[in-house]
């Protein structure tokens, strides 16, 4: 080895001539001491170069090439890092001097943030809690499995609902999260911020609603192109239109779809005062949800089942302090809400009413079903009362034609709750125009903090249990093929096997078909809970399950939403894979509670379309941070021992 290489020089390189070095010194002499300090190579810069090169050991020439700095500067900077103990250097017989971090594990342990401005994506490896919290204010967690980093996407709606009073404060949050300034991304975010402040609804002094635009151009080129006499009576000025009563929601939806969310500043009635004290402490993230809601007066709490959205909603009720209407999909859920409000708030039973097929009570806090609230003969009861807050539970239903009639009920504050605000008809944006913007915490953060147990999800590919069914599947087509595969009798044996493998578990077995549910219930000698089960019987079975007097139930789609089973620690999905992604979330969510050890098994008939349905239905859960395994069952109840993590 030559002395040149031992001293840190790379092969084929030489020092600059003295006059060039002197010229360089003259050029840098004008820099201030602070500028020289900022220009100094850091260990983070070395890591950036290392990631770009794809290896942890680099030559000075590689560092210079990757960071686009002169070789001489790279050599001096590396020597400076070595002097501080950040990197080590190693002389190799046939190669130049190479450099590597003093703590190699730092390469894998450190947080790294990479921004892709054109795609409006941010990839974060090992993000800490602060970074996650900052990112959640302007970006959507699109993939949280952690294997290839956490992928955040900055969407228009994320900027439109960002909890900031000015673009400058939003930009400051972005720079804190990204650790850098991305000028291209900030320019796009600024344009979206401006879009979100072009229109607003206000109340005229004479009581009617006015649509205001920031300029005559935006009113003429956007609003008056999208709206017609069905929505507005007539122009008031170049920037104002007189809104027809009852068309506010439609206006907000149309302009939202055009890329211009409307700020709702109407003077809506707030109802009678109703002091409410919350008699349970909110977790930090729940408090953040309530604070975000309080800033805008509307929103949708988005979080996994078991994250306490109902408790957070009661926190919002306490903040509003007014009469409240809670809309729910089922009478079972209405009863659960009434019990929870009585238990966790200062309200007395006589202040809480239920309005559905079983009861007809309108009180300061009323829990009603969507169907009842949307019926003409009942709506006047709700319209005549001035509500300070309307809560839309399981608000992913709101865009449907039956449920959206309930959104015509106006109040100063509107709050939605949903574990999975996605719809197979792609109308989920209507949720946020009809109710409010999304407010939530990424699921992975709740898993790591221990607030919600991450269930283990396993897709099991089950063989046919009946040759006749296999032949029928082969000769069938369309929906009939799916039905035959879903009702594969081989699943009965696998359900038995899984239950025997977890003898102490409290288990739920989900099915989509009544005939299959009855057969499974008979084979297991347990009750089958379906829509045909009388309400009093359904309530009794669920109470027995909660009190640990019963440890196994077979449940139809009635269990997908509106039933709280907090002690379930094992779920087996025997059929239902052709359902929605939301259904997959709800069924997996029956095990998402603070207690650990939750398991979810999804059974799919091997070699059929159920395999694809299973993967597609659960893939969005994988993106939220859950680990999903796949297992092939060779014979009834036995696996081949191999699994693959998605």
Coordinates of C-alpha atoms in Angstrom, one line a residue:
X1 CA 0.0 0.0 0.0
X2 CA 1.3 3.5 -0.8
X3 CA 1.7 6.3 1.7
X4 CA -0.8 8.3 -0.3
X5 CA -3.6 5.7 0.2
X6 CA -2.7 5.2 3.9
X7 CA -3.1 9.0 4.4
X8 CA -6.6 8.9 3.0
X9 CA -6.1 9.7 -0.7
X10 CA -8.0 7.7 -3.3
X11 CA -6.3 6.0 -6.1
X12 CA -5.7 8.1 -9.2
X13 CA -6.4 11.4 -7.4
X14 CA -3.9 14.1 -6.6
X15 CA -3.8 17.3 -4.6
X16 CA -4.8 20.5 -6.4
X17 CA -1.9 22.8 -7.5
X18 CA -1.0 25.5 -5.0
X19 CA -2.4 28.3 -7.2
X20 CA -5.8 26.5 -7.5
X21 CA -5.9 25.9 -3.8
X22 CA -5.0 29.5 -3.1
X23 CA -7.8 30.6 -5.5
X24 CA -10.3 28.4 -3.7
X25 CA -9.1 29.8 -0.4
X26 CA -9.8 33.3 -1.7
X27 CA -13.3 32.3 -2.8
X28 CA -14.2 30.9 0.6
X29 CA -12.6 33.7 2.6
X30 CA -15.7 35.8 2.0
X31 CA -17.9 33.2 3.8
X32 CA -18.9 33.9 7.3
X33 CA -18.1 31.6 10.1
X34 CA -21.8 30.6 10.4
X35 CA -21.9 29.7 6.6
X36 CA -18.8 27.5 7.0
X37 CA -20.4 25.7 9.9
X38 CA -23.6 25.1 8.0
X39 CA -21.6 23.8 5.1
X40 CA -19.8 21.2 7.2
X41 CA -20.5 17.5 6.4
X42 CA -22.5 15.8 9.0
X43 CA -23.1 12.1 9.9
X44 CA -26.6 12.5 8.4
X45 CA -25.0 13.6 5.1
X46 CA -22.8 10.4 5.2
X47 CA -25.9 8.3 5.8
X48 CA -27.6 10.0 2.8
X49 CA -24.6 9.1 0.6
X50 CA -24.6 5.6 2.0
X51 CA -28.2 5.0 1.2
X52 CA -27.8 6.5 -2.3
X53 CA -24.8 4.1 -2.9
X54 CA -26.6 1.2 -1.4
X55 CA -23.8 0.2 1.0
X56 CA -22.6 1.3 4.4
X57 CA -18.8 1.5 3.5
X58 CA -17.8 4.3 1.1
X59 CA -14.7 5.9 -0.4
X60 CA -14.1 9.6 -0.3
X61 CA -14.7 9.7 -4.0
X62 CA -18.1 8.0 -3.6
X63 CA -19.1 10.5 -1.0
X64 CA -18.0 13.4 -3.2
X65 CA -19.9 12.0 -6.2
X66 CA -23.1 11.3 -4.3
X67 CA -23.2 14.6 -2.5
X68 CA -21.9 16.5 -5.5
X69 CA -19.0 18.2 -3.6
X70 CA -15.3 18.4 -4.5
X71 CA -13.2 15.4 -3.6
X72 CA -10.9 17.5 -1.5
X73 CA -13.8 18.8 0.5
X74 CA -15.1 15.2 1.0
X75 CA -11.7 14.0 2.2
X76 CA -11.4 16.8 4.7
X77 CA -14.9 16.4 5.9
X78 CA -14.5 12.7 6.4
X79 CA -11.3 13.3 8.4
X80 CA -13.2 15.8 10.5
X81 CA -16.0 13.2 11.1
X82 CA -13.4 10.7 12.1
X83 CA -11.9 13.1 14.5
X84 CA -15.3 13.5 16.2
X85 CA -15.7 9.7 16.4
X86 CA -18.7 9.6 14.0
X87 CA -17.0 7.5 11.3
X88 CA -14.0 5.1 11.1
X89 CA -11.6 4.6 8.3
X90 CA -10.0 1.4 7.0
X91 CA -7.1 1.0 4.7
X92 CA -7.5 -1.9 2.3
X93 CA -4.6 -3.6 0.4
X94 CA -6.0 -3.2 -3.1
X95 CA -8.5 -0.4 -2.7
X96 CA -8.6 3.2 -1.5
X97 CA -9.3 4.1 2.1
X98 CA -12.9 3.4 3.0
X99 CA -15.1 5.0 5.6
X100 CA -18.0 3.7 7.7
X101 CA -20.0 4.8 10.7
X102 CA -18.5 4.1 14.1
X103 CA -21.9 2.6 15.1
X104 CA -23.0 0.5 12.1
X105 CA -26.4 -0.2 13.7
X106 CA -27.1 3.5 13.4
X107 CA -27.8 2.8 9.7
X108 CA -30.9 0.8 10.6
X109 CA -32.0 2.5 13.8
X110 CA -32.1 6.1 12.7
X111 CA -35.2 7.8 11.4
X112 CA -35.0 8.7 7.7
X113 CA -37.4 10.8 5.7
X114 CA -37.4 10.9 1.9
X115 CA -39.6 13.3 -0.1
X116 CA -40.9 12.7 -3.6
X117 CA -42.4 16.1 -4.5
X118 CA -43.8 15.1 -8.0
X119 CA -45.7 12.1 -6.5
X120 CA -46.5 14.1 -3.4
X121 CA -45.3 11.2 -1.3
X122 CA -43.1 10.9 1.8
X123 CA -41.4 7.7 2.8
X124 CA -40.3 7.5 6.4
X125 CA -38.2 4.7 7.9
X126 CA -38.5 4.3 11.6
X127 CA -40.4 7.5 12.3
X128 CA -40.6 8.6 15.9
X129 CA -43.9 9.7 17.5
X130 CA -43.2 13.4 16.9
X131 CA -42.7 12.9 13.2
X132 CA -45.9 10.9 13.0
X133 CA -47.9 13.5 14.8
X134 CA -46.6 16.2 12.5
X135 CA -47.1 14.2 9.3
X136 CA -50.7 13.4 10.4
X137 CA -51.5 17.1 10.2
X138 CA -51.0 17.3 6.4
X139 CA -50.6 13.8 5.0
X140 CA -52.4 10.5 4.8
X141 CA -50.7 7.2 5.9
X142 CA -51.2 5.1 2.8
X143 CA -49.0 2.2 3.8
X144 CA -47.9 1.4 7.4
X145 CA -46.5 -2.1 7.2
X146 CA -43.0 -0.7 8.0
X147 CA -41.2 -3.2 5.9
X148 CA -40.5 -0.8 3.0
X149 CA -40.9 2.3 5.2
X150 CA -44.1 4.2 6.1
X151 CA -45.6 5.7 3.0
X152 CA -47.5 9.0 3.4
X153 CA -49.4 10.6 0.6
X154 CA -50.2 14.3 0.6
X155 CA -53.7 14.6 -0.9
X156 CA -55.7 17.7 -1.5
X157 CA -58.2 16.9 1.2
X158 CA -55.4 16.6 3.7
X159 CA -54.4 20.2 3.0
X160 CA -58.0 21.4 2.9
X161 CA -58.6 20.2 6.5
X162 CA -55.1 20.9 7.9
X163 CA -55.6 22.3 11.5
X164 CA -53.8 25.5 10.9
X165 CA -54.8 29.2 10.8
X166 CA -52.4 30.2 8.1
X167 CA -50.2 28.6 5.4
X168 CA -47.0 29.8 7.2
X169 CA -47.8 27.7 10.3
X170 CA -48.7 24.7 8.0
X171 CA -45.4 25.1 6.2
X172 CA -43.5 25.2 9.5
X173 CA -45.2 21.9 10.5
X174 CA -44.1 20.4 7.2
X175 CA -40.5 21.4 7.6
X176 CA -40.4 20.0 11.2
X177 CA -41.8 16.7 9.9
X178 CA -39.6 16.4 6.8
X179 CA -36.5 17.8 8.4
X180 CA -36.0 19.9 5.2
X181 CA -37.8 22.3 2.9
X182 CA -39.2 20.9 -0.2
X183 CA -40.0 23.9 -2.4
X184 CA -41.9 22.0 -5.1
X185 CA -44.1 20.3 -2.5
X186 CA -44.7 23.5 -0.6
X187 CA -45.7 25.3 -3.7
X188 CA -48.4 22.6 -4.4
X189 CA -49.6 22.6 -0.8
X190 CA -49.8 26.4 -1.0
X191 CA -52.0 26.2 -4.1
X192 CA -54.3 23.7 -2.3
X193 CA -54.4 25.9 0.8
X194 CA -55.6 28.8 -1.4
X195 CA -58.3 26.6 -3.0
X196 CA -59.7 25.7 0.5
X197 CA -60.2 29.4 1.2
X198 CA -62.0 30.6 -1.9
X199 CA -65.7 29.9 -0.9
X200 CA -67.7 30.1 2.3
X201 CA -71.3 29.9 3.4
X202 CA -72.5 32.7 5.7
X203 CA -75.8 33.8 7.2
X204 CA -77.2 37.0 5.9
X205 CA -78.6 39.5 8.5
X206 CA -82.1 38.7 7.3
X207 CA -81.6 35.0 8.0
X208 CA -81.0 33.3 4.7
X209 CA -77.8 31.7 3.6
X210 CA -75.2 33.3 1.2
X211 CA -72.4 31.7 -0.8
X212 CA -69.4 34.0 -0.9
X213 CA -66.4 33.8 -3.2
X214 CA -63.0 35.4 -2.7
X215 CA -63.1 37.0 -6.1
X216 CA -65.6 37.7 -9.0
X217 CA -63.4 35.4 -11.2
X218 CA -63.6 32.4 -9.0
X219 CA -67.4 32.9 -8.5
X220 CA -68.0 33.2 -12.3
X221 CA -65.6 30.5 -13.5
X222 CA -66.3 27.9 -10.8
X223 CA -69.5 28.3 -8.7
X224 CA -71.8 29.7 -11.4
X225 CA -70.6 27.0 -13.8
X226 CA -71.4 24.2 -11.3
X227 CA -74.5 25.5 -9.6
X228 CA -78.0 26.3 -11.1
X229 CA -81.4 27.5 -10.0
X230 CA -81.8 24.2 -8.0
X231 CA -79.1 25.5 -5.7
X232 CA -79.3 29.3 -5.7
X233 CA -82.0 31.9 -6.2
X234 CA -80.0 34.8 -7.7
X235 CA -76.8 36.7 -7.5
X236 CA -76.5 39.3 -4.8
X237 CA -73.2 40.8 -6.1
X238 CA -70.2 39.7 -8.2
X239 CA -69.0 37.6 -5.3
X240 CA -72.3 36.5 -3.6
X241 CA -75.2 34.3 -4.4
X242 CA -78.5 33.8 -2.5
X243 CA -78.7 30.1 -1.5
X244 CA -81.9 28.1 -1.7
X245 CA -82.9 26.7 1.7
X246 CA -81.9 23.0 2.0
X247 CA -79.3 23.0 -0.8
X248 CA -76.3 23.8 1.4
X249 CA -75.1 20.2 1.5
X250 CA -75.4 19.8 -2.3
X251 CA -73.5 23.0 -2.9
X252 CA -70.7 21.9 -0.6
X253 CA -70.5 18.5 -2.3
X254 CA -70.4 19.9 -5.9
X255 CA -67.8 22.5 -5.1
X256 CA -65.7 19.9 -3.2
X257 CA -65.8 17.6 -6.2
X258 CA -64.6 20.6 -8.3
X259 CA -61.6 20.9 -6.0
X260 CA -62.9 23.8 -3.9
X261 CA -64.0 22.9 -0.4
X262 CA -66.5 25.4 1.2
X263 CA -65.9 26.9 4.6
X264 CA -69.2 26.7 6.5
X265 CA -69.5 29.9 8.6
X266 CA -73.3 29.9 8.9
X267 CA -74.9 31.0 12.2
X268 CA -76.7 27.7 12.9
X269 CA -78.8 27.3 16.0
X270 CA -76.9 25.7 18.8
X271 CA -79.9 24.4 20.8
X272 CA -80.5 24.6 24.4
X273 CA -77.5 24.6 26.7
X274 CA -76.8 21.2 28.2
X275 CA -73.8 21.0 30.6
X276 CA -72.1 17.7 30.3
X277 CA -69.1 16.5 32.3
X278 CA -67.0 13.6 31.1
X279 CA -66.4 11.2 33.9
X280 CA -63.5 9.3 32.3
X281 CA -60.1 10.6 31.3
X282 CA -59.3 11.0 27.6
X283 CA -56.1 9.5 26.2
X284 CA -53.7 12.0 24.6
X285 CA -54.7 11.1 21.1
X286 CA -58.4 11.3 22.0
X287 CA -57.9 14.8 23.5
X288 CA -56.1 15.8 20.2
X289 CA -59.2 14.5 18.2
X290 CA -61.5 16.6 20.4
X291 CA -59.3 19.7 20.1
X292 CA -59.2 19.3 16.3
X293 CA -63.0 19.0 16.3
X294 CA -63.3 22.1 18.5
X295 CA -61.2 24.2 16.1
X296 CA -63.5 23.5 13.1
X297 CA -66.8 22.6 14.7
X298 CA -67.1 19.5 12.5
X299 CA -65.1 16.4 11.5
X300 CA -64.9 12.6 11.4
X301 CA -63.0 10.7 14.0
X302 CA -61.2 7.9 12.1
X303 CA -59.5 5.2 14.1
X304 CA -59.4 1.4 14.4
X305 CA -62.1 -0.5 16.4
X306 CA -61.3 -0.3 20.1
X307 CA -59.5 3.1 19.9
X308 CA -62.3 4.8 21.8
X309 CA -64.1 6.9 19.2
X310 CA -67.3 6.7 21.2
X311 CA -65.5 8.1 24.3
X312 CA -63.9 10.8 22.2
X313 CA -67.3 11.7 20.9
X314 CA -68.6 12.2 24.4
X315 CA -65.6 14.5 24.9
X316 CA -66.9 16.5 21.9
X317 CA -70.4 16.5 23.5
X318 CA -68.9 17.9 26.7
X319 CA -67.1 20.6 24.7
X320 CA -70.3 21.6 22.8
X321 CA -72.4 21.6 25.9
X322 CA -75.7 21.5 23.9
X323 CA -78.5 19.1 23.1
X324 CA -77.2 16.3 21.0
X325 CA -78.7 13.9 18.4
X326 CA -76.8 10.6 17.8
X327 CA -77.6 8.7 14.6
X328 CA -76.7 5.0 14.5
X329 CA -77.3 2.1 12.1
X330 CA -79.2 -0.2 14.5
X331 CA -81.3 -0.3 17.7
X332 CA -78.6 -2.5 19.3
X333 CA -76.1 0.3 18.9
X334 CA -78.6 2.9 20.1
X335 CA -79.0 0.9 23.4
X336 CA -75.2 0.6 23.7
X337 CA -74.8 4.4 23.2
X338 CA -77.4 5.1 25.8
X339 CA -75.7 2.8 28.4
X340 CA -72.3 4.4 27.6
X341 CA -73.5 8.0 27.9
X342 CA -75.1 7.2 31.3
X343 CA -71.9 5.4 32.5
X344 CA -69.3 7.9 31.3
X345 CA -71.0 11.3 31.6
X346 CA -72.8 13.3 34.2
X347 CA -76.1 13.0 32.4
X348 CA -79.0 11.3 34.2
X349 CA -81.2 8.5 32.6
X350 CA -84.1 10.9 32.2
X351 CA -82.0 13.2 29.9
X352 CA -81.2 10.3 27.5
X353 CA -83.7 9.0 25.0
X354 CA -83.8 6.4 22.2
X355 CA -85.9 6.8 19.1
X356 CA -86.3 3.7 16.9
X357 CA -88.6 0.8 16.3
X358 CA -88.6 -0.2 19.9
X359 CA -88.8 3.2 21.7
X360 CA -90.0 6.7 20.8
X361 CA -88.3 9.1 23.2
X362 CA -87.0 12.6 22.2
X363 CA -84.9 14.0 25.0
X364 CA -81.9 16.5 25.4
X365 CA -79.6 13.7 24.2
X366 CA -81.4 11.4 21.7
X367 CA -80.0 8.3 20.0
X368 CA -82.0 7.5 16.8
X369 CA -81.5 5.1 13.9
X370 CA -80.7 6.6 10.5
X371 CA -83.8 4.9 9.0
X372 CA -86.2 6.5 11.5
X373 CA -84.5 10.0 11.2
X374 CA -84.9 9.9 7.4
X375 CA -88.6 9.0 7.4
X376 CA -90.9 11.9 6.6
X377 CA -93.4 11.1 9.3
X378 CA -90.6 11.2 12.0
X379 CA -88.3 13.9 10.6
X380 CA -90.4 16.8 11.9
X381 CA -89.7 15.7 15.4
X382 CA -85.9 16.1 14.8
X383 CA -86.2 19.2 12.6
X384 CA -88.2 21.1 15.1
X385 CA -85.6 20.7 17.8
X386 CA -82.5 22.8 17.7
X387 CA -79.5 20.4 18.2
X388 CA -76.2 21.7 19.3
X389 CA -74.4 18.6 18.0
X390 CA -75.4 15.8 15.6
X391 CA -73.2 12.7 15.8
X392 CA -73.2 10.3 12.8
X393 CA -71.9 6.9 14.0
X394 CA -70.6 4.5 11.4
X395 CA -70.8 7.5 9.1
X396 CA -69.5 5.5 6.1
X397 CA -73.2 4.8 5.5
X398 CA -74.0 8.5 5.1
X399 CA -73.6 8.8 1.3
X400 CA -76.1 6.0 0.7
X401 CA -79.5 7.2 -0.6
X402 CA -81.4 6.0 2.5
X403 CA -79.0 7.4 5.1
X404 CA -78.1 10.8 3.5
X405 CA -81.6 12.2 4.2
X406 CA -80.5 12.4 7.8
X407 CA -77.7 14.8 6.9
X408 CA -80.3 17.4 6.0
X409 CA -80.6 17.9 9.8
X410 CA -78.7 21.1 10.5
X411 CA -76.7 22.0 13.6
X412 CA -73.8 24.2 14.6
X413 CA -71.6 21.1 15.1
X414 CA -71.4 17.8 13.2
X415 CA -69.3 14.8 14.1
X416 CA -68.8 11.5 12.3
X417 CA -67.3 8.3 13.7
X418 CA -65.8 5.5 11.5
X419 CA -63.1 2.8 11.7
X420 CA -63.1 2.6 7.9
X421 CA -64.5 5.6 6.0
X422 CA -64.2 3.8 2.6
X423 CA -66.9 2.8 0.2
X424 CA -66.9 0.4 -2.7
X425 CA -68.8 2.9 -4.8
X426 CA -66.0 5.5 -4.3
X427 CA -68.4 8.0 -2.7
X428 CA -66.3 8.4 0.5
X429 CA -65.5 12.0 -0.4
X430 CA -69.2 12.7 0.3
X431 CA -68.7 11.7 3.9
X432 CA -66.4 14.6 4.4
X433 CA -68.6 17.1 2.6
X434 CA -71.8 16.0 4.3
X435 CA -70.2 15.6 7.8
X436 CA -66.7 17.1 8.1
X437 CA -63.0 16.5 7.4
X438 CA -61.2 13.3 8.7
X439 CA -59.5 13.6 12.1
X440 CA -57.5 10.6 13.3
X441 CA -54.3 8.9 14.3
X442 CA -52.5 6.3 12.3
X443 CA -53.2 2.8 13.4
X444 CA -49.6 1.7 13.8
X445 CA -49.0 4.4 16.4
X446 CA -51.9 3.1 18.5
X447 CA -50.6 -0.5 18.1
X448 CA -47.1 0.5 19.3
X449 CA -48.4 2.6 22.2
X450 CA -50.4 -0.4 23.4
X451 CA -53.8 1.4 23.3
X452 CA -55.1 -1.1 20.7
X453 CA -53.9 -4.7 20.3
X454 CA -52.7 -5.5 16.8
X455 CA -54.5 -8.7 15.9
X456 CA -52.6 -11.5 14.1
X457 CA -54.3 -12.0 10.7
X458 CA -54.0 -15.3 8.9
X459 CA -55.6 -16.3 5.6
X460 CA -56.1 -20.1 5.5
X461 CA -56.6 -21.8 2.1
X462 CA -58.9 -24.7 2.9
X463 CA -59.4 -27.7 0.6
X464 CA -62.8 -28.9 -0.5
X465 CA -64.6 -31.0 2.0
X466 CA -67.1 -32.4 -0.4
X467 CA -66.4 -33.7 -3.9
X468 CA -70.0 -32.9 -4.9
X469 CA -69.4 -29.2 -4.0
X470 CA -66.1 -29.2 -6.0
X471 CA -67.9 -30.5 -9.1
X472 CA -70.7 -28.0 -8.7
X473 CA -68.2 -25.2 -8.5
X474 CA -66.5 -26.3 -11.7
X475 CA -69.8 -26.3 -13.6
X476 CA -71.2 -23.1 -12.1
X477 CA -70.4 -19.5 -13.1
X478 CA -70.7 -16.0 -11.7
X479 CA -72.2 -15.4 -8.3
X480 CA -73.2 -19.0 -7.9
X481 CA -69.5 -20.1 -8.0
X482 CA -68.7 -17.6 -5.2
X483 CA -71.6 -18.9 -3.1
X484 CA -70.5 -22.5 -3.5
X485 CA -66.9 -21.7 -2.5
X486 CA -68.0 -19.7 0.4
X487 CA -70.2 -22.5 1.8
X488 CA -67.4 -25.2 1.3
X489 CA -68.1 -27.8 4.0
X490 CA -64.4 -28.3 4.5
X491 CA -64.5 -25.1 6.5
X492 CA -66.5 -26.7 9.2
X493 CA -63.5 -29.1 9.9
X494 CA -61.1 -26.2 9.9
X495 CA -63.2 -24.1 12.3
X496 CA -63.3 -27.1 14.6
X497 CA -59.5 -27.4 14.3
X498 CA -58.9 -23.7 15.1
X499 CA -61.2 -23.8 18.1
X500 CA -59.5 -26.8 19.5
X501 CA -56.1 -25.1 18.9
X502 CA -57.3 -22.2 21.1
X503 CA -59.4 -23.9 23.8
X504 CA -59.4 -20.9 26.1
X505 CA -60.4 -18.2 23.5
X506 CA -63.6 -16.4 23.4
X507 CA -64.5 -16.8 19.7
X508 CA -66.7 -15.4 17.0
X509 CA -67.4 -17.2 13.8
X510 CA -68.6 -14.9 11.0
X511 CA -70.7 -16.1 8.0
X512 CA -72.5 -14.5 5.1
X513 CA -75.1 -17.2 4.5
X514 CA -77.9 -18.1 6.8
X515 CA -77.9 -21.8 5.7
X516 CA -74.2 -22.0 6.4
X517 CA -74.6 -20.3 9.8
X518 CA -77.3 -22.7 10.9
X519 CA -75.1 -25.7 9.7
X520 CA -72.0 -24.4 11.6
X521 CA -74.0 -23.6 14.7
X522 CA -75.5 -27.1 14.7
X523 CA -72.1 -28.7 14.2
X524 CA -70.6 -26.7 17.0
X525 CA -73.7 -26.8 19.2
X526 CA -73.8 -23.1 19.8
X527 CA -76.4 -20.3 19.0
X528 CA -76.5 -18.6 15.6
X529 CA -77.1 -14.8 15.9
X530 CA -78.6 -13.3 12.7
X531 CA -81.0 -10.7 11.6
X532 CA -83.8 -13.3 12.2
X533 CA -82.9 -13.5 15.9
X534 CA -85.4 -11.5 18.0
X535 CA -83.9 -8.4 19.6
X536 CA -84.4 -9.6 23.1
X537 CA -82.7 -12.9 22.3
X538 CA -79.9 -11.1 20.5
X539 CA -79.4 -8.9 23.6
X540 CA -79.4 -11.9 25.9
X541 CA -76.8 -13.8 23.9
X542 CA -74.5 -10.8 23.7
X543 CA -74.8 -10.1 27.4
X544 CA -73.9 -13.7 28.2
X545 CA -70.9 -13.3 25.9
X546 CA -69.8 -10.1 27.7
X547 CA -70.2 -11.7 31.1
X548 CA -68.0 -14.7 30.1
X549 CA -71.0 -17.0 30.4
X550 CA -70.7 -17.9 26.8
X551 CA -67.4 -18.2 24.8
X552 CA -68.5 -19.0 21.3
X553 CA -71.1 -17.5 18.9
X554 CA -71.8 -17.9 15.2
X555 CA -72.7 -14.5 13.7
X556 CA -74.1 -13.3 10.4
X557 CA -73.6 -9.9 8.8
X558 CA -75.6 -8.4 11.7
X559 CA -72.3 -8.5 13.7
X560 CA -70.3 -6.5 11.2
X561 CA -71.4 -3.1 12.7
X562 CA -73.1 -1.9 15.8
X563 CA -72.3 -4.7 18.2
X564 CA -69.6 -4.1 20.8
X565 CA -67.9 -7.3 21.8
X566 CA -65.0 -6.0 23.9
X567 CA -63.8 -9.4 25.2
X568 CA -63.6 -11.3 21.9
X569 CA -60.0 -12.5 21.3
X570 CA -60.5 -14.9 18.4
X571 CA -62.4 -14.3 15.1
X572 CA -62.9 -16.8 12.3
X573 CA -64.3 -15.5 9.1
X574 CA -65.8 -18.6 7.4
X575 CA -67.4 -16.6 4.6
X576 CA -67.9 -13.1 3.5
X577 CA -64.8 -12.5 1.5
X578 CA -66.7 -11.0 -1.5
X579 CA -67.8 -8.2 0.8
X580 CA -66.4 -4.8 1.2
X581 CA -63.0 -3.7 2.5
X582 CA -65.0 -2.0 5.3
X583 CA -66.5 -5.4 6.2
X584 CA -63.0 -6.9 6.5
X585 CA -62.0 -4.1 8.8
X586 CA -65.1 -4.5 11.0
X587 CA -64.7 -8.2 11.4
X588 CA -61.0 -8.0 12.1
X589 CA -61.8 -5.1 14.5
X590 CA -63.9 -7.4 16.7
X591 CA -60.6 -8.4 18.3
X592 CA -58.9 -5.0 18.4
X593 CA -58.9 -4.1 22.1
X594 CA -56.2 -3.2 24.6
X595 CA -55.8 -6.8 25.7
X596 CA -53.2 -8.6 23.6
X597 CA -53.1 -12.0 21.9
X598 CA -56.0 -11.3 19.4
X599 CA -56.2 -13.6 16.4
X600 CA -58.2 -13.4 13.2
X601 CA -58.4 -16.4 10.8
X602 CA -59.9 -15.9 7.3
X603 CA -60.9 -19.1 5.5
X604 CA -60.8 -19.2 1.7
X605 CA -61.5 -22.3 -0.4
X606 CA -58.2 -23.2 -2.1
X607 CA -58.1 -22.7 -5.9
X608 CA -61.1 -20.5 -6.1
X609 CA -61.8 -16.8 -6.5
X610 CA -62.0 -16.6 -2.7
X611 CA -58.2 -16.5 -2.6
X612 CA -58.2 -13.2 -4.5
X613 CA -61.1 -11.9 -2.5
X614 CA -59.3 -12.6 0.8
X615 CA -56.1 -10.8 -0.3
X616 CA -58.0 -7.8 -1.7
X617 CA -60.3 -7.4 1.2
X618 CA -57.5 -7.4 3.8
X619 CA -54.7 -5.7 1.9
X620 CA -55.7 -2.2 3.2
X621 CA -55.3 -3.6 6.7
X622 CA -51.8 -4.6 5.8
X623 CA -51.1 -1.0 4.7
X624 CA -52.3 0.2 8.1
X625 CA -49.6 -1.8 9.8
X626 CA -51.0 -5.2 10.5
X627 CA -49.1 -8.4 9.7
X628 CA -51.0 -10.7 7.4
X629 CA -49.9 -14.4 7.1
X630 CA -50.9 -17.0 4.5
X631 CA -51.3 -20.7 5.3
X632 CA -52.2 -23.6 3.1
X633 CA -54.3 -26.3 4.7
X634 CA -53.4 -29.6 3.1
X635 CA -56.1 -31.7 4.7
X636 CA -59.0 -30.7 6.9
X637 CA -57.6 -28.8 9.9
X638 CA -54.0 -29.4 9.1
X639 CA -51.5 -26.9 7.6
X640 CA -48.4 -27.5 5.6
X641 CA -46.3 -25.6 8.1
X642 CA -45.3 -22.9 5.7
X643 CA -46.5 -19.3 5.9
X644 CA -45.7 -16.1 4.1
X645 CA -46.0 -12.6 5.6
X646 CA -47.5 -10.0 3.3

